[in-house]
mmCIF file of C-alpha atoms in Angstrom:
data_model
loop_
_atom_site.group_PDB
_atom_site.id
_atom_site.type_symbol
_atom_site.label_atom_id
_atom_site.label_comp_id
_atom_site.label_asym_id
_atom_site.label_seq_id
_atom_site.Cartn_x
_atom_site.Cartn_y
_atom_site.Cartn_z
ATOM 1 C CA MET A 27 -15.866 1.039 21.672
ATOM 2 C CA ARG A 28 -16.105 2.933 24.436
ATOM 3 C CA VAL A 29 -13.615 5.231 25.198
ATOM 4 C CA LEU A 30 -11.796 4.960 28.697
ATOM 5 C CA HIS A 31 -11.041 9.077 30.855
ATOM 6 C CA VAL A 32 -7.822 7.889 33.102
ATOM 7 C CA SER A 33 -5.270 9.856 33.975
ATOM 8 C CA ALA A 34 -1.464 8.775 33.649
ATOM 9 C CA GLN A 35 0.093 10.584 36.638
ATOM 10 C CA ALA A 36 -3.889 8.194 38.561
ATOM 11 C CA LEU A 37 -1.302 5.378 37.167
ATOM 12 C CA GLN A 38 1.881 6.804 37.859
ATOM 13 C CA VAL A 39 3.226 6.150 34.477
ATOM 14 C CA SER A 40 3.875 8.496 31.271
ATOM 15 C CA PHE A 41 2.377 7.849 28.170
ATOM 16 C CA THR A 42 4.097 8.977 25.119
ATOM 17 C CA SER A 43 1.687 9.308 22.836
ATOM 18 C CA ALA A 44 -1.897 9.674 22.840
ATOM 19 C CA MET A 45 -1.825 6.476 20.281
ATOM 20 C CA THR A 46 -0.121 4.336 23.294
ATOM 21 C CA TYR A 47 -2.986 5.535 25.768
ATOM 22 C CA GLN A 48 -5.633 3.847 22.701
ATOM 23 C CA ILE A 49 -3.560 1.085 22.536
ATOM 24 C CA LEU A 50 -3.630 0.063 25.928
ATOM 25 C CA LEU A 51 -7.528 0.931 26.413
ATOM 26 C CA VAL A 52 -7.694 -1.848 22.649
ATOM 27 C CA VAL A 53 -5.608 -4.265 24.854
ATOM 28 C CA VAL A 54 -7.030 -3.587 28.248
ATOM 29 C CA ILE A 55 -11.358 -3.508 26.917
ATOM 30 C CA GLY A 56 -11.024 -6.640 25.029
ATOM 31 C CA GLY A 57 -8.941 -8.674 28.228
ATOM 32 C CA ILE A 58 -11.399 -7.310 30.083
ATOM 33 C CA GLY A 59 -14.562 -5.734 29.085
ATOM 34 C CA SER A 60 -16.530 -3.001 30.396
ATOM 35 C CA ILE A 61 -14.958 -1.409 33.823
ATOM 36 C CA THR A 62 -14.290 2.076 34.646
ATOM 37 C CA GLY A 63 -10.909 4.473 35.072
ATOM 38 C CA SER A 64 -11.122 3.308 39.280
ATOM 39 C CA ALA A 65 -11.692 -0.552 38.369
ATOM 40 C CA LEU A 66 -8.382 -0.442 35.432
ATOM 41 C CA THR A 67 -5.993 1.240 37.972
ATOM 42 C CA SER A 68 -6.484 -1.443 40.330
ATOM 43 C CA PHE A 69 -6.439 -4.678 38.077
ATOM 44 C CA ILE A 70 -2.631 -2.495 35.587
ATOM 45 C CA TYR A 71 0.863 -3.688 37.940
ATOM 46 C CA VAL A 72 1.989 -0.201 37.247
ATOM 47 C CA ALA A 73 5.719 -1.827 36.234
ATOM 48 C CA SER A 74 3.733 -4.143 33.487
ATOM 49 C CA LEU A 75 2.121 -1.664 32.649
ATOM 50 C CA GLU A 76 5.113 0.643 32.033
ATOM 51 C CA TRP A 77 6.879 -2.493 30.595
ATOM 52 C CA LEU A 78 4.209 -2.547 28.285
ATOM 53 C CA LEU A 79 4.165 0.923 26.972
ATOM 54 C CA ARG A 80 8.173 0.539 26.628
ATOM 55 C CA GLY A 81 7.112 -2.713 23.938
ATOM 56 C CA LEU A 82 4.335 -1.345 22.665
ATOM 57 C CA ASP A 83 5.008 0.519 18.976
ATOM 58 C CA SER A 84 2.870 3.384 18.323
ATOM 59 C CA GLY A 85 2.508 4.522 15.418
ATOM 60 C CA LYS A 86 2.549 0.975 13.966
ATOM 61 C CA PHE A 87 -0.989 -0.508 15.940
ATOM 62 C CA LEU A 88 -3.263 -1.503 12.873
ATOM 63 C CA GLY A 89 -4.601 -4.520 14.776
ATOM 64 C CA ILE A 90 -3.487 -7.911 16.180
ATOM 65 C CA ASN A 91 -3.173 -9.830 13.214
ATOM 66 C CA ALA A 92 -0.985 -7.103 11.636
ATOM 67 C CA PRO A 93 2.123 -7.548 11.665
ATOM 68 C CA GLY A 94 5.020 -4.535 13.792
ATOM 69 C CA ILE A 95 2.537 -4.588 17.081
ATOM 70 C CA PHE A 96 5.935 -4.658 19.750
ATOM 71 C CA LYS A 97 8.986 -1.949 18.427
ATOM 72 C CA ASN A 98 12.356 -3.680 18.066
ATOM 73 C CA GLY A 99 14.703 -5.018 20.517
ATOM 74 C CA PHE A 100 11.884 -5.717 23.126
ATOM 75 C CA ASN A 101 11.386 -9.891 22.434
ATOM 76 C CA GLU A 102 14.766 -11.542 20.997
ATOM 77 C CA GLN A 103 12.827 -14.194 18.356
ATOM 78 C CA LEU A 104 10.969 -10.990 17.142
ATOM 79 C CA ASP A 105 13.732 -9.195 16.397
ATOM 80 C CA GLN A 106 14.912 -12.952 14.558
ATOM 81 C CA TYR A 107 12.667 -13.349 12.478
ATOM 82 C CA ARG A 108 12.340 -9.515 11.827
ATOM 83 C CA ASN A 109 15.917 -9.378 10.571
ATOM 84 C CA ALA A 110 15.413 -12.606 8.689
ATOM 85 C CA SER A 111 12.803 -10.182 6.335
ATOM 86 C CA LEU A 112 14.141 -7.842 5.996
ATOM 87 C CA ASN A 113 17.627 -8.968 4.981
ATOM 88 C CA GLY A 114 17.192 -12.730 3.430
ATOM 89 C CA LYS A 115 17.955 -11.601 0.114
ATOM 90 C CA SER A 116 21.714 -10.276 0.746
ATOM 91 C CA TRP A 117 22.445 -13.366 2.503
ATOM 92 C CA LEU A 118 20.950 -15.216 -0.417
ATOM 93 C CA ALA A 119 23.632 -13.112 -2.244
ATOM 94 C CA GLU A 120 26.242 -13.617 0.237
ATOM 95 C CA LEU A 121 26.282 -17.328 -0.118
ATOM 96 C CA GLU A 122 26.140 -17.639 -3.545
ATOM 97 C CA GLN A 123 28.901 -15.724 -3.583
ATOM 98 C CA LYS A 124 30.304 -17.914 -1.450
ATOM 99 C CA GLU A 125 29.773 -20.718 -2.696
ATOM 100 C CA ARG A 126 31.087 -19.325 -5.946
ATOM 101 C CA ASP A 127 34.274 -18.468 -4.567
ATOM 102 C CA ALA A 128 34.141 -22.158 -3.303
ATOM 103 C CA THR A 129 33.459 -24.127 -6.343
ATOM 104 C CA GLY A 130 35.500 -22.255 -8.482
ATOM 105 C CA ILE A 131 31.356 -22.612 -10.952
ATOM 106 C CA LYS A 132 30.853 -18.702 -12.163
ATOM 107 C CA GLY A 133 27.834 -19.558 -13.717
ATOM 108 C CA LEU A 134 26.231 -20.746 -10.027
ATOM 109 C CA LYS A 135 22.894 -19.460 -9.375
ATOM 110 C CA ILE A 136 20.825 -18.747 -5.500
ATOM 111 C CA GLY A 137 17.101 -19.367 -7.226
ATOM 112 C CA TYR A 138 13.848 -20.083 -5.971
ATOM 113 C CA ASN A 139 10.910 -21.607 -7.198
ATOM 114 C CA ARG A 140 7.422 -22.093 -5.277
ATOM 115 C CA LEU A 141 8.196 -25.850 -5.762
ATOM 116 C CA PHE A 142 11.638 -26.434 -4.894
ATOM 117 C CA GLY A 143 11.735 -23.266 -2.956
ATOM 118 C CA TYR A 144 15.617 -22.092 -2.426
ATOM 119 C CA TYR A 145 18.065 -24.307 -5.613
ATOM 120 C CA ILE A 146 22.062 -24.570 -6.217
ATOM 121 C CA GLU A 147 21.808 -23.951 -9.874
ATOM 122 C CA VAL A 148 24.945 -25.196 -12.072
ATOM 123 C CA THR A 149 24.326 -25.323 -15.856
ATOM 124 C CA LYS A 150 25.930 -28.962 -17.371
ATOM 125 C CA SER A 151 29.181 -27.596 -18.447
ATOM 126 C CA PHE A 152 29.690 -26.786 -14.891
ATOM 127 C CA TYR A 153 29.037 -30.358 -13.486
ATOM 128 C CA ASP A 154 32.164 -32.106 -13.481
ATOM 129 C CA LEU A 155 33.359 -28.769 -10.572
ATOM 130 C CA VAL A 156 29.759 -29.961 -8.449
ATOM 131 C CA PRO A 157 31.171 -30.317 -4.944
ATOM 132 C CA LEU A 158 29.604 -33.584 -2.988
ATOM 133 C CA ARG A 159 28.494 -31.470 -0.424
ATOM 134 C CA TYR A 160 25.612 -30.738 -3.531
ATOM 135 C CA THR A 161 22.362 -33.410 -3.082
ATOM 136 C CA ARG A 162 20.533 -33.118 -6.852
ATOM 137 C CA LYS A 163 17.093 -31.249 -6.076
ATOM 138 C CA GLN A 164 16.055 -31.096 -9.665
ATOM 139 C CA THR A 165 16.981 -31.732 -13.079
ATOM 140 C CA LEU A 166 16.550 -29.489 -16.142
ATOM 141 C CA ALA A 167 17.118 -29.818 -20.264
ATOM 142 C CA ASN A 168 20.965 -27.351 -19.351
ATOM 143 C CA ALA A 169 21.002 -27.590 -15.919
ATOM 144 C CA GLU A 170 21.190 -29.065 -12.562
ATOM 145 C CA ARG A 171 19.759 -28.261 -9.077
ATOM 146 C CA PHE A 172 21.000 -28.971 -5.777
ATOM 147 C CA ILE A 173 20.443 -27.902 -1.991
ATOM 148 C CA THR A 174 22.820 -27.868 0.393
ATOM 149 C CA ASP A 175 22.523 -28.140 4.388
ATOM 150 C CA GLU A 176 23.464 -24.864 4.364
ATOM 151 C CA LEU A 177 20.973 -23.185 1.266
ATOM 152 C CA LYS A 178 18.376 -25.574 3.225
ATOM 153 C CA LYS A 179 18.718 -23.387 6.826
ATOM 154 C CA LEU A 180 18.653 -20.269 5.259
ATOM 155 C CA GLU A 181 15.842 -21.940 3.380
ATOM 156 C CA ASP A 182 13.268 -21.992 6.558
ATOM 157 C CA THR A 183 14.639 -19.661 8.495
ATOM 158 C CA ILE A 184 13.939 -17.094 5.449
ATOM 159 C CA LEU A 185 10.405 -18.603 4.286
ATOM 160 C CA GLY A 186 9.788 -19.315 8.203
ATOM 161 C CA ALA A 187 9.960 -15.047 9.056
ATOM 162 C CA GLU A 188 7.136 -13.659 8.386
ATOM 163 C CA ASP A 189 4.777 -15.866 9.649
ATOM 164 C CA GLY A 190 6.574 -16.386 12.723
ATOM 165 C CA ALA A 191 6.688 -12.720 13.357
ATOM 166 C CA VAL A 192 2.955 -11.831 13.022
ATOM 167 C CA LYS A 193 2.482 -15.340 14.611
ATOM 168 C CA LEU A 194 4.691 -14.960 17.420
ATOM 169 C CA GLU A 195 3.082 -10.756 18.090
ATOM 170 C CA TYR A 196 -0.466 -12.582 17.774
ATOM 171 C CA GLU A 197 0.927 -14.504 20.938
ATOM 172 C CA MET A 198 2.394 -12.234 22.603
ATOM 173 C CA PHE A 199 -0.293 -9.824 22.958
ATOM 174 C CA LEU A 200 -2.483 -12.689 24.334
ATOM 175 C CA LYS A 201 -0.028 -13.086 26.343
ATOM 176 C CA ILE A 202 -0.351 -8.789 27.414
ATOM 177 C CA ARG A 203 -4.194 -9.257 27.602
ATOM 178 C CA GLU A 204 -3.945 -11.981 30.053
ATOM 179 C CA LEU A 205 -1.721 -10.076 32.565
ATOM 180 C CA LEU A 206 -3.535 -7.445 32.535
#
């Protein structure tokens, strides 16, 4: 990679770290190619550069397809994806407890498998307590597995969160590169 020497003073912005400066150069070089320091200052608007520097997470840049390019708070949708990835298990535990309390089924469990996704499992001994809002998903020897609208929505959110975050960060990166 060709190293550009551009002072922060020439860009009228303060760099938060050397890593941010390197990321900026990767973004600029990736989108423009070989340029000189004077061309760089004419190409970048100070407001956009400050916005970019506030949003990049200088400690996590591993490449444009790796998650974690942008800081939390930079994009609301990205924050929602990250929140789902981090808190999905606790949301499922809360839903499980809520369903136990609502149905009176002490052995109710929420589980997951790759073929059927998330499900609510109820043993046959508690089958008579299953509410009508539960939709049968799978029958086992000693249990039934069900899905609810709430669980399906939660499943979509949790399973789509990581891929969604990576895709969104990549799209944001390309948009920024295009702006530069």
